Amino acid sequence: MKLLSRLLISLLLAAAASVHAATIEMTVNGLVCAFCAQGIEKQLRKFPATADVVVSLEHKLVAVALKDGQDIADAELRRALTNAGYAVKSIQRTDTPIADLRKRVKQAKP
Amino acid sequence: MFRWSIGLAGALVLVGRAVAKPIAFADGTTVMVEYGAGTMTEEQVFYAPRYDVSVGGGHLELDSDETTKVRRISYARLNYLVRRWNLDDAQANVFAWGGLGSATGDTFSGTLLAENAGAQADYETRRVYASLKTDWQGSSAFSHRIDTLQLGLAPYKHDYDGLASWFLVQARQYTGGIHRGVESALLLRLFKGGAWVEAGVTNGGNLQAMAMFNF
Ligand SMILES: [Cu+2]
């Protein structure tokens, strides 16, 4: 019984986390140096909904962690990246916490 | 050797583009200082309201270790990104700039109106870098051009949070100025965060250095 309620609680917590841990993962072309990443991070941090930003040149990844219950429309993301001088190839919304993403791109270095 | 290198850079430019860029990123400020012992010193400050435009100014001082000739030019300049290619694993750019300023020197008297125009093409992956830059300054008393070619290799791929290292060969040709001929240099470039430093030695044994900050 105790086990069951624990399981239930952890399931609820996981569900809650998946609702709140909204992350936008974008594949971006033209990322070749740290200055590209710096410029993109600066643009994305201007959105009030942005909680955190991770950029990986190796993975051509630009990820934005959203603040609870907030969002940034795809069109706005594309515009921000275009205005930063880069080309967005794809936009994906995931439940991956930004901390996990940061860890993953650090470990996967060649 | 220089002609051959220009051909190579031209070929690289055609397939894709990369030197220190006059525009770093949108809403970014760039401060750049370049020093070539016995030849030139240049300081520049630019602000980019957009990713493809920056405005600012600079000061160029050409002086010779062989003669006593000196030429000083202060200028205001507009830089424009004519075209950028964002490729899968590379980026290429063509920049152009123009400006006006004032010149003083010891081969003419008084202060003259100086005009400036230049262009740069670069191609860059995370391992390979090539750039070709031409920069012209003119007035009623002089007209000179500095052409710079850089080819670079990175021993490893850096990422956003890491230190980037590059080995570069540079060839620089002075035309119509205080110096003549081609000067070559071997350089080590390092950058991390918004800071970039580059230093090396020319074939004449002189120090060549550059520092740039983006924020
Ligand atoms: Cu870059």
mmCIF file of N, CA, C and O and ligand atoms in Angstrom, chain A residues 32-33 35-36, ligand 1:
data_model
loop_
_atom_site.group_PDB
_atom_site.id
_atom_site.type_symbol
_atom_site.label_atom_id
_atom_site.label_comp_id
_atom_site.label_asym_id
_atom_site.label_seq_id
_atom_site.Cartn_x
_atom_site.Cartn_y
_atom_site.Cartn_z
ATOM 1 N N VAL A 32 29.189 27.937 -36.361
ATOM 2 C CA VAL A 32 30.556 27.442 -36.483
ATOM 3 C C VAL A 32 31.491 27.907 -35.375
ATOM 4 O O VAL A 32 32.564 27.360 -35.202
ATOM 5 N N CYS A 33 31.094 28.937 -34.631
ATOM 6 C CA CYS A 33 32.006 29.380 -33.586
ATOM 7 C C CYS A 33 31.233 29.905 -32.387
ATOM 8 O O CYS A 33 30.019 30.090 -32.438
ATOM 9 N N PHE A 35 31.051 32.775 -31.189
ATOM 10 C CA PHE A 35 30.391 34.067 -31.355
ATOM 11 C C PHE A 35 28.990 33.903 -31.946
ATOM 12 O O PHE A 35 28.085 34.674 -31.640
ATOM 13 N N CYS A 36 28.838 32.889 -32.796
ATOM 14 C CA CYS A 36 27.498 32.565 -33.315
ATOM 15 C C CYS A 36 26.596 32.258 -32.127
ATOM 16 O O CYS A 36 25.477 32.770 -32.025
HETATM 17 CU CU CU C 1 30.483 32.220 -35.472
#
